[in-house]
Short mmCIF file of C-alpha atoms in Angstrom, two decimals:
data_model
loop_
_atom_site.label_atom_id
_atom_site.label_comp_id
_atom_site.label_asym_id
_atom_site.label_seq_id
_atom_site.Cartn_x
_atom_site.Cartn_y
_atom_site.Cartn_z
CA MET A 1 101.81 106.07 121.55
CA LYS A 2 100.12 103.75 119.03
CA ALA A 3 100.09 105.10 115.45
CA LEU A 4 96.80 105.86 113.77
CA ASN A 5 95.38 103.16 111.51
CA LYS A 6 94.67 104.99 108.26
CA MET A 7 91.54 103.38 106.82
CA LEU A 8 89.90 103.51 103.38
CA CYS A 9 86.21 102.60 103.28
CA LEU A 10 84.31 100.96 100.40
CA VAL A 11 80.74 102.30 100.19
CA ASP A 12 77.79 101.79 97.82
CA GLY A 13 74.49 103.31 96.72
CA GLU A 14 72.45 100.43 98.09
CA HIS A 15 72.86 101.99 101.53
CA TYR A 16 71.04 105.20 102.47
CA LEU A 17 73.67 107.96 102.77
CA PRO A 18 72.93 108.82 106.45
CA VAL A 19 73.43 105.12 107.31
CA THR A 20 76.83 105.07 105.59
CA LYS A 21 77.69 108.34 107.35
CA GLU A 22 76.87 106.79 110.74
CA ALA A 23 79.06 103.77 110.00
CA ILE A 24 82.01 106.00 109.04
CA ASP A 25 81.50 108.15 112.13
CA THR A 26 81.39 105.02 114.29
CA LEU A 27 84.74 103.90 112.87
CA ASN A 28 86.27 107.37 113.20
CA ASN A 29 85.28 107.49 116.85
CA LEU A 30 87.25 104.32 117.56
CA GLU A 31 90.64 104.91 119.13
CA HIS A 32 93.58 104.88 116.69
CA ILE A 33 91.40 104.77 113.53
CA ASP A 34 91.47 107.59 111.00
CA ILE A 35 89.17 107.34 107.96
CA VAL A 36 91.23 108.98 105.20
CA GLY A 37 88.87 108.39 102.28
CA ALA A 38 86.17 106.31 100.64
CA VAL A 39 85.61 104.65 97.27
CA PHE A 40 82.06 104.51 95.91
CA ILE A 41 81.99 101.12 94.23
CA GLY A 42 78.50 101.08 92.68
CA GLY A 43 74.78 100.72 93.30
CA THR A 44 71.99 103.22 92.61
CA GLU A 45 68.95 102.12 94.62
CA LYS A 46 69.41 104.81 97.29
CA LEU A 47 71.71 107.10 95.35
CA ARG A 48 70.36 110.66 95.25
CA ASP A 49 73.47 112.44 93.97
CA ASP A 50 76.51 110.94 92.26
CA SER A 51 78.71 113.99 92.83
CA GLU A 52 82.06 113.29 94.45
CA ASP A 53 81.98 116.73 96.09
CA THR A 54 78.53 116.11 97.59
CA TYR A 55 79.48 112.69 98.96
CA SER A 56 82.80 114.01 100.28
CA GLU A 57 81.04 116.85 102.08
CA LYS A 58 78.30 114.68 103.59
CA LEU A 59 80.57 111.82 104.62
CA GLY A 60 83.31 114.12 105.84
CA VAL A 61 86.09 112.31 103.94
CA PRO A 62 87.42 112.43 100.35
CA VAL A 63 85.23 110.21 98.13
CA LYS A 64 86.08 108.94 94.65
CA PHE A 65 83.52 107.46 92.23
CA ALA A 66 84.13 104.82 89.58
CA LYS A 67 84.05 106.16 86.05
CA ASP A 68 82.12 103.12 84.73
CA LYS A 69 79.78 100.44 86.02
CA ASP A 70 82.49 97.91 86.85
CA ILE A 71 83.93 97.51 90.34
CA PRO A 72 86.75 100.13 90.48
CA TYR A 73 89.58 97.79 91.50
CA ASP A 74 92.30 100.09 90.15
CA LEU A 75 90.73 103.12 91.86
CA ILE A 76 90.91 101.30 95.19
CA VAL A 77 94.62 100.73 94.61
CA GLU A 78 95.12 104.37 93.60
CA MET A 79 93.44 105.58 96.80
CA ILE A 80 95.52 103.16 98.91
CA ARG A 81 98.70 104.63 97.48
CA GLU A 82 97.56 108.26 97.53
CA PHE A 83 96.60 108.20 101.21
CA ASP A 84 99.17 105.63 102.40
CA VAL A 85 96.35 103.45 103.70
CA ASP A 86 96.84 100.75 106.35
CA THR A 87 93.45 99.00 106.12
CA VAL A 88 90.59 98.78 103.63
CA MET A 89 87.22 98.46 105.40
CA ASP A 90 84.36 97.06 103.30
CA LEU A 91 81.03 98.75 104.17
CA SER A 92 79.34 97.46 101.02
CA ASP A 93 77.26 94.30 100.62
CA GLU A 94 75.36 92.12 98.17
CA PRO A 95 74.37 92.64 95.41
CA ILE A 96 77.22 95.08 94.66
CA LEU A 97 79.94 92.75 95.91
CA ASP A 98 79.59 88.99 95.61
CA TYR A 99 82.19 86.47 96.79
CA PRO A 100 84.38 86.46 93.62
CA LYS A 101 84.48 90.27 93.56
CA ARG A 102 85.45 90.43 97.22
CA PHE A 103 88.25 87.93 96.67
CA LYS A 104 89.49 90.02 93.75
CA ILE A 105 89.48 93.12 95.97
CA ALA A 106 91.27 91.14 98.68
CA CYS A 107 94.04 90.13 96.25
CA LYS A 108 94.47 93.72 95.06
CA VAL A 109 94.60 95.02 98.63
CA LEU A 110 96.93 92.32 99.95
CA ASN A 111 99.32 92.89 97.05
CA GLU A 112 99.66 96.44 98.40
CA GLY A 113 100.84 94.92 101.67
CA ILE A 114 97.83 95.95 103.78
CA SER A 115 94.75 94.25 105.24
CA TYR A 116 91.21 93.97 103.87
CA GLU A 117 88.36 93.53 106.33
CA GLY A 118 84.61 93.69 106.77
CA PRO A 119 82.01 93.03 109.47
CA ASP A 120 82.91 89.36 109.87
CA PHE A 121 86.17 88.85 107.97
CA LYS A 122 89.74 90.05 107.89
CA PHE A 123 92.41 89.10 105.36
CA GLU A 124 96.02 90.09 105.87
CA PRO A 125 99.11 89.80 103.68
CA THR A 126 101.55 87.13 104.77
CA SER A 127 104.11 88.10 107.37
CA GLN A 128 107.36 89.34 105.86
CA TYR A 129 109.99 89.73 108.57
CA ASP A 130 112.85 92.04 107.63
CA ILE A 131 115.75 89.87 108.76
CA MET A 132 118.10 89.29 105.85
CA GLN A 133 121.55 90.81 105.78
CA LYS A 134 122.36 89.45 102.33
CA PRO A 135 120.47 89.48 99.01
CA SER A 136 117.72 86.88 98.74
CA ILE A 137 114.81 85.55 96.72
CA THR A 138 111.66 83.59 97.55
CA ILE A 139 110.33 80.62 95.58
CA LEU A 140 106.64 80.18 96.36
CA GLY A 141 103.86 78.16 94.79
CA THR A 142 100.15 77.96 94.22
CA GLY A 143 99.91 74.44 95.66
CA LYS A 144 101.62 71.18 96.57
CA ARG A 145 103.37 68.83 94.14
CA ILE A 146 103.96 71.46 91.47
CA GLY A 147 107.76 71.35 91.56
CA LYS A 148 109.00 73.99 94.03
CA THR A 149 111.88 71.86 95.30
CA ALA A 150 112.86 70.86 91.76
CA VAL A 151 112.90 74.50 90.65
CA SER A 152 114.72 75.51 93.83
CA GLY A 153 117.38 72.91 93.05
CA PHE A 154 117.65 74.11 89.47
CA VAL A 155 117.97 77.74 90.58
CA SER A 156 120.53 77.03 93.30
CA ARG A 157 122.73 74.85 91.05
CA LEU A 158 122.59 77.43 88.28
CA ILE A 159 123.56 80.41 90.40
CA ASP A 160 126.15 78.39 92.36
CA LYS A 161 127.77 77.42 89.06
CA ASN A 162 127.84 81.11 88.15
CA GLY A 163 129.66 82.10 91.33
CA TYR A 164 126.85 83.54 93.49
CA GLU A 165 127.54 81.18 96.43
CA PRO A 166 123.93 80.52 97.51
CA CYS A 167 122.35 78.69 100.41
CA VAL A 168 118.77 77.37 100.52
CA ILE A 169 116.37 77.76 103.45
CA ALA A 170 113.42 75.40 103.12
CA MET A 171 110.39 74.86 105.35
CA GLY A 172 108.43 71.64 105.29
CA ARG A 173 105.69 69.81 107.15
CA GLY A 174 108.28 67.26 108.28
CA GLY A 175 111.07 69.70 109.08
CA PRO A 176 113.26 69.69 112.21
CA GLU A 177 112.36 71.20 115.61
CA GLU A 178 115.35 73.53 115.39
CA PRO A 179 116.69 74.84 112.04
CA GLU A 180 119.13 72.25 110.75
CA ILE A 181 122.19 72.94 108.59
CA VAL A 182 123.00 70.26 106.04
CA HIS A 183 126.35 70.77 104.33
CA GLY A 184 125.42 69.44 100.92
CA GLU A 185 128.71 70.77 99.58
CA GLU A 186 130.65 68.52 101.99
CA LEU A 187 128.54 65.43 102.74
CA GLU A 188 128.29 62.36 100.57
CA ILE A 189 124.51 62.10 100.68
CA ASN A 190 123.83 58.63 99.28
CA ALA A 191 121.12 56.03 99.84
CA GLU A 192 122.82 54.45 102.86
CA PHE A 193 123.34 57.84 104.51
CA LEU A 194 119.71 58.90 104.05
CA LEU A 195 118.44 55.54 105.28
CA GLU A 196 120.58 55.93 108.39
CA GLN A 197 119.03 59.37 109.00
CA SER A 198 115.55 57.94 108.48
CA GLU A 199 116.18 55.17 111.01
CA LYS A 200 117.20 57.87 113.53
CA GLY A 201 113.74 59.35 113.16
CA VAL A 202 114.70 62.12 110.71
CA HIS A 203 112.33 62.79 107.82
CA ALA A 204 115.11 62.14 105.32
CA ALA A 205 112.95 62.99 102.31
CA SER A 206 112.24 66.46 103.72
CA ASP A 207 112.79 69.29 101.28
CA HIS A 208 116.09 70.49 102.73
CA TRP A 209 117.63 67.03 102.38
CA GLU A 210 116.47 66.92 98.77
CA ASP A 211 117.93 70.40 98.21
CA ALA A 212 121.26 69.34 99.70
CA LEU A 213 121.38 66.14 97.64
CA MET A 214 120.32 67.67 94.33
CA SER A 215 122.22 70.95 94.60
CA ARG A 216 125.27 70.03 96.66
CA ILE A 217 125.10 73.34 98.51
CA LEU A 218 124.49 74.31 102.11
CA THR A 219 120.83 74.03 103.07
CA ILE A 220 118.94 75.00 106.21
CA GLY A 221 115.89 72.93 107.09
CA CYS A 222 112.91 74.45 108.90
CA ARG A 223 109.43 73.26 109.77
CA ARG A 224 105.95 74.70 109.45
CA CYS A 225 102.41 73.74 110.40
CA GLY A 226 99.24 75.03 108.83
CA GLY A 227 98.66 77.18 105.78
CA GLY A 228 96.20 80.04 105.57
CA MET A 229 94.20 81.08 102.54
CA ALA A 230 96.74 83.75 101.60
CA GLY A 231 99.77 81.65 102.53
CA GLU A 232 100.38 82.51 106.20
CA VAL A 233 101.60 79.63 108.39
CA PHE A 234 100.43 78.90 111.91
CA LEU A 235 103.83 77.78 113.18
CA THR A 236 107.32 77.92 111.71
CA ASN A 237 110.92 78.28 112.85
CA MET A 238 111.95 79.94 109.57
CA LYS A 239 112.72 83.22 111.33
CA LYS A 240 115.44 81.34 113.20
CA GLY A 241 116.48 79.75 109.91
CA ALA A 242 116.79 83.18 108.28
CA LYS A 243 118.98 84.44 111.13
CA LEU A 244 121.13 81.33 110.70
CA ALA A 245 121.35 82.04 106.96
CA ASN A 246 122.84 85.44 107.78
CA GLU A 247 125.64 83.72 109.72
CA VAL A 248 126.63 80.92 107.33
CA ASP A 249 129.32 81.22 104.69
CA SER A 250 127.16 82.12 101.71
CA LYS A 251 126.52 85.31 99.76
CA PHE A 252 122.95 84.75 98.57
CA ALA A 253 119.85 83.14 100.12
CA ILE A 254 117.00 81.23 98.49
CA PHE A 255 113.84 80.79 100.58
CA GLU A 256 111.67 77.89 99.51
CA GLY A 257 107.94 77.76 100.25
CA SER A 258 105.94 74.68 101.20
CA GLY A 259 102.70 73.74 99.47
CA ALA A 260 100.85 77.03 99.01
CA ALA A 261 102.42 78.49 102.18
CA ILE A 262 104.69 81.48 101.66
CA PRO A 263 107.99 81.90 103.54
CA PRO A 264 107.45 84.69 106.12
CA ILE A 265 110.74 86.40 105.30
CA LYS A 266 111.11 89.65 103.36
CA THR A 267 113.26 89.05 100.29
CA ASN A 268 114.37 91.15 97.35
CA LYS A 269 112.62 89.25 94.54
CA LYS A 270 110.11 86.42 94.17
CA ILE A 271 109.48 83.49 91.83
CA THR A 272 105.93 82.12 91.78
CA LEU A 273 105.34 78.59 90.51
CA ILE A 274 101.97 77.68 89.01
CA GLY A 275 101.03 74.07 88.40
CA ALA A 276 99.23 73.99 85.05
CA ASN A 277 97.58 70.78 86.28
CA GLN A 278 95.69 72.68 89.00
CA PRO A 279 92.02 73.62 88.58
CA ILE A 280 92.12 76.94 86.77
CA GLU A 281 89.65 78.53 89.19
CA ASN A 282 92.18 77.94 92.01
CA LEU A 283 94.61 80.13 90.09
CA THR A 284 92.31 82.82 88.76
CA THR A 285 90.11 83.24 91.83
CA TYR A 286 90.40 83.11 95.63
CA PHE A 287 94.02 84.00 96.51
CA GLY A 288 95.64 82.72 93.33
CA PRO A 289 95.90 86.28 91.96
CA TYR A 290 97.58 87.40 95.19
CA ARG A 291 100.38 84.87 94.78
CA VAL A 292 100.73 85.69 91.08
CA GLY A 293 100.85 89.40 91.91
CA LEU A 294 103.84 88.87 94.21
CA ALA A 295 106.02 87.47 91.43
CA ASP A 296 108.88 88.97 89.47
CA LEU A 297 109.18 85.70 87.54
CA VAL A 298 106.33 83.22 86.98
CA ILE A 299 107.17 79.63 86.03
CA LEU A 300 104.31 77.41 84.86
CA THR A 301 105.09 73.74 85.45
CA MET A 302 103.60 70.47 84.11
CA CYS A 303 102.56 72.12 80.84
CA GLU A 304 101.73 68.96 78.92
CA GLU A 305 98.87 66.55 78.39
CA PRO A 306 97.14 64.90 80.11
CA MET A 307 97.73 67.40 82.93
CA CYS A 308 96.71 70.33 80.74
CA ASP A 309 96.30 71.24 77.09
CA SER A 310 97.57 74.18 75.05
CA GLU A 311 94.29 76.05 75.48
CA LYS A 312 94.57 75.94 79.27
CA ILE A 313 98.22 77.02 79.16
CA ALA A 314 97.24 80.02 77.03
CA LYS A 315 94.45 80.94 79.46
CA ILE A 316 96.82 80.82 82.42
CA GLU A 317 99.45 82.85 80.62
CA ASP A 318 96.86 85.48 79.63
CA PHE A 319 95.61 85.62 83.20
CA VAL A 320 99.14 86.11 84.59
CA SER A 321 99.82 88.88 82.07
CA GLU A 322 96.59 90.61 83.11
CA VAL A 323 97.24 90.36 86.85
CA ASN A 324 100.98 90.99 86.77
CA PRO A 325 102.05 92.48 83.41
CA ASP A 326 105.58 93.21 84.64
CA ALA A 327 106.41 89.58 85.46
CA THR A 328 108.33 87.32 83.06
CA VAL A 329 106.30 84.16 82.30
CA ILE A 330 107.85 80.85 81.20
CA SER A 331 105.91 77.60 80.67
CA THR A 332 107.80 74.38 81.36
CA VAL A 333 107.72 70.63 81.78
CA PHE A 334 109.83 68.50 84.12
CA ARG A 335 112.19 65.84 82.86
CA PRO A 336 114.07 63.32 85.05
CA LYS A 337 117.82 63.48 85.57
CA PRO A 338 119.47 60.54 87.40
CA LEU A 339 122.28 61.59 89.74
CA ALA A 340 124.40 58.56 88.81
CA ASP A 341 125.10 56.51 85.70
CA ILE A 342 122.26 54.09 84.86
CA SER A 343 123.27 53.28 81.28
CA GLY A 344 122.76 49.66 80.26
CA LYS A 345 120.83 48.86 83.44
CA LYS A 346 117.32 47.59 84.18
CA VAL A 347 115.52 50.30 86.12
CA LEU A 348 112.52 50.48 88.43
CA PHE A 349 111.41 54.12 88.41
CA ALA A 350 109.50 55.72 91.32
CA THR A 351 107.97 59.16 90.85
CA THR A 352 105.28 61.51 92.11
CA ALA A 353 104.34 62.41 88.54
CA PRO A 354 100.79 61.46 87.45
CA GLU A 355 100.24 58.15 85.68
CA GLY A 356 99.33 60.04 82.51
CA VAL A 357 102.88 61.26 81.86
CA LYS A 358 104.57 58.00 82.82
CA ASP A 359 105.20 56.90 79.23
CA LYS A 360 106.78 60.25 78.33
CA LEU A 361 109.14 60.03 81.27
CA VAL A 362 110.04 56.43 80.50
CA ASP A 363 110.76 57.26 76.85
CA TYR A 364 112.90 60.21 77.95
CA LEU A 365 114.93 58.11 80.41
CA GLU A 366 115.49 55.27 77.97
CA SER A 367 116.48 57.51 75.05
CA LYS A 368 118.65 59.98 76.97
CA TYR A 369 120.27 57.68 79.54
CA ASP A 370 120.47 54.39 77.60
CA CYS A 371 118.67 52.30 80.20
CA GLU A 372 115.72 49.89 80.21
CA VAL A 373 112.82 50.86 82.45
CA ILE A 374 111.22 47.56 83.39
CA GLY A 375 108.63 49.06 85.75
CA THR A 376 107.32 52.28 87.23
CA THR A 377 105.35 53.41 90.25
CA ALA A 378 103.65 56.76 90.76
CA HIS A 379 102.88 55.95 94.40
CA LEU A 380 105.71 57.57 96.35
CA SER A 381 103.03 59.29 98.42
CA ASN A 382 101.16 56.05 99.19
CA ARG A 383 103.30 53.57 101.10
CA PRO A 384 101.08 50.45 100.75
CA LEU A 385 100.69 50.92 96.98
CA LEU A 386 104.39 51.75 96.63
CA ARG A 387 105.35 48.50 98.31
CA GLN A 388 102.90 46.61 96.14
CA ASP A 389 104.35 48.09 92.95
CA MET A 390 107.93 47.44 94.07
CA GLU A 391 107.18 43.80 94.82
CA THR A 392 105.88 43.43 91.27
CA TYR A 393 109.07 44.65 89.61
CA MET A 394 112.00 44.31 92.02
CA ASP A 395 113.09 40.84 91.00
CA LYS A 396 113.56 42.09 87.41
CA ALA A 397 115.40 45.33 88.26
CA GLU A 398 119.02 46.22 88.93
CA VAL A 399 118.48 49.84 89.92
CA MET A 400 115.85 51.63 91.99
CA LEU A 401 115.61 55.12 90.47
CA THR A 402 113.55 57.37 92.71
CA GLU A 403 112.73 60.99 93.31
CA LEU A 404 113.54 62.09 96.85
CA LYS A 405 109.93 62.62 97.94
CA ALA A 406 107.51 61.25 100.52
CA ALA A 407 108.37 57.55 101.11
CA ALA A 408 111.49 57.57 98.93
CA VAL A 409 113.79 56.76 101.85
CA ASP A 410 111.84 54.79 104.46
CA VAL A 411 110.20 52.53 101.84
CA ALA A 412 111.73 52.81 98.35
CA THR A 413 115.36 53.05 99.46
CA LYS A 414 115.06 50.65 102.40
CA ASP A 415 113.25 47.90 100.52
CA ALA A 416 115.41 48.26 97.40
CA LEU A 417 118.67 48.00 99.35
CA ALA A 418 117.30 44.99 101.23
CA ALA A 419 116.57 43.36 97.88
CA GLY A 420 120.12 44.01 96.67
CA LEU A 421 119.27 46.79 94.22
CA GLU A 422 121.41 49.83 93.60
CA VAL A 423 119.56 53.02 94.59
CA VAL A 424 119.96 56.12 92.45
CA TYR A 425 118.14 59.34 93.20
CA CYS A 426 116.56 61.39 90.48
CA ASP A 427 116.26 65.13 89.99
CA ASN A 428 113.57 66.87 87.94
CA ILE A 429 114.72 69.56 85.52
CA PRO A 430 112.37 72.33 84.28
CA VAL A 431 112.51 72.68 80.51
CA SER A 432 110.69 75.36 78.47
CA ILE A 433 107.97 73.85 76.30
CA ASP A 434 109.28 75.68 73.20
CA ASN A 435 111.70 78.35 72.06
CA SER A 436 109.13 81.17 72.08
CA TYR A 437 109.75 81.84 75.79
CA PRO A 438 112.61 83.78 77.36
CA ASP A 439 115.55 81.54 78.22
CA LEU A 440 114.90 80.11 81.69
CA SER A 441 118.51 80.18 82.89
CA GLU A 442 119.08 83.72 81.64
CA SER A 443 115.82 84.89 83.25
CA ILE A 444 116.88 83.43 86.61
CA ILE A 445 120.33 85.05 86.46
CA GLU A 446 118.70 88.39 85.59
CA LEU A 447 116.37 88.01 88.59
CA VAL A 448 119.27 87.21 90.91
CA ASP A 449 121.26 90.21 89.65
CA SER A 450 118.18 92.38 90.17
CA ALA A 451 117.79 91.06 93.73
CA ILE A 452 121.43 91.94 94.46
CA ASP A 453 120.94 95.44 93.06
CA ASP A 454 117.77 95.87 95.13
CA PHE A 455 119.58 94.73 98.29
CA ASN A 456 122.52 97.07 97.67
CA LYS A 457 120.22 100.05 97.12
CA SER A 458 118.34 99.41 100.35
CA SER A 459 121.44 98.75 102.47
#
């Protein structure tokens, strides 16, 4: 027998009470729906009595009123928890709830793991399949090109070095048809190897190949298509990848999101990445607060001009603290780390970083790695422009230094090798913008230990 759907209704004083009563009765008469309560969220036009007892008696369900004129977001959450609600049904309307307020309610509701719906909409939390038989974390993001794979590599190397024996499960828009194991701890993944894979038709710059190359640990590559507003994917084989992760010789699993899509696997803890270069309204409105609310650790990336200024960083940090006060927040920048010695060499540097930070990255490479950067290109995601930039500088360079992104293999690596250049791949390392933040490495180890404790308690 199908379980009852316990529903909480949002009602307002812009509707005549008998009309609201009819709507609630209509829902209650539907099979498998049980209206367990209602929240009065505002409006006085047709309000005759603001007594909770009167409304509860006339509507036939427990009703709670807001104690002030603001939308009672916290009261909605309290009622969800008190009555173990499955669905929040919105029976309100303009002018009480406009679009931003409804999105804020949606984020609050989805963070409770239940759905929020109305007459012509339904938002659901992302699928979280309970598959894992070992402790695990998720790394998710608020968008594309904000550094998820770089942070995933940093996390996996760090915890591998500290004896946690991790594997990484990554989903990407160019991932394999069946989950693919890449033994980064065994393979010599160099330019020639990746080019060979590319010529076989493999997307050799896919995230799991980058993870394997940068971290030298076992990775499992998955694919996905589509990304919903709250992070659900239309198609993915990550469930199969998670089952494979249970079987491989590792003791800890790291699930890596793709773009703003969230891995559909239930894990013990979550890291949310926020790109400080993103429009702030994309973070503070829509489903940005939902993703922030999922986090145990929030890492802000790209926290430098021209991508953002100190004022914007402060606004984002304040927003995160308001939405998710229990999460640790660390603001960072990325700095390049070549995976081979480039000292004394003339370097052509290919990156996905914006043109505005190019000079900072060049200065960092030249000062830290004793090389000469004779040219750069920020067009790894644009093959024609990448080729054009490479043609400009290749005859002066000895080394092609490239991030493993987008066209890094099929264009940057292939053309550089053909021109007789050495190809060196480049990692990106997150670095805190100053010493006022908690130590990033220590915070990650604490999160991993917490995930292990959480897994052991639930086993």
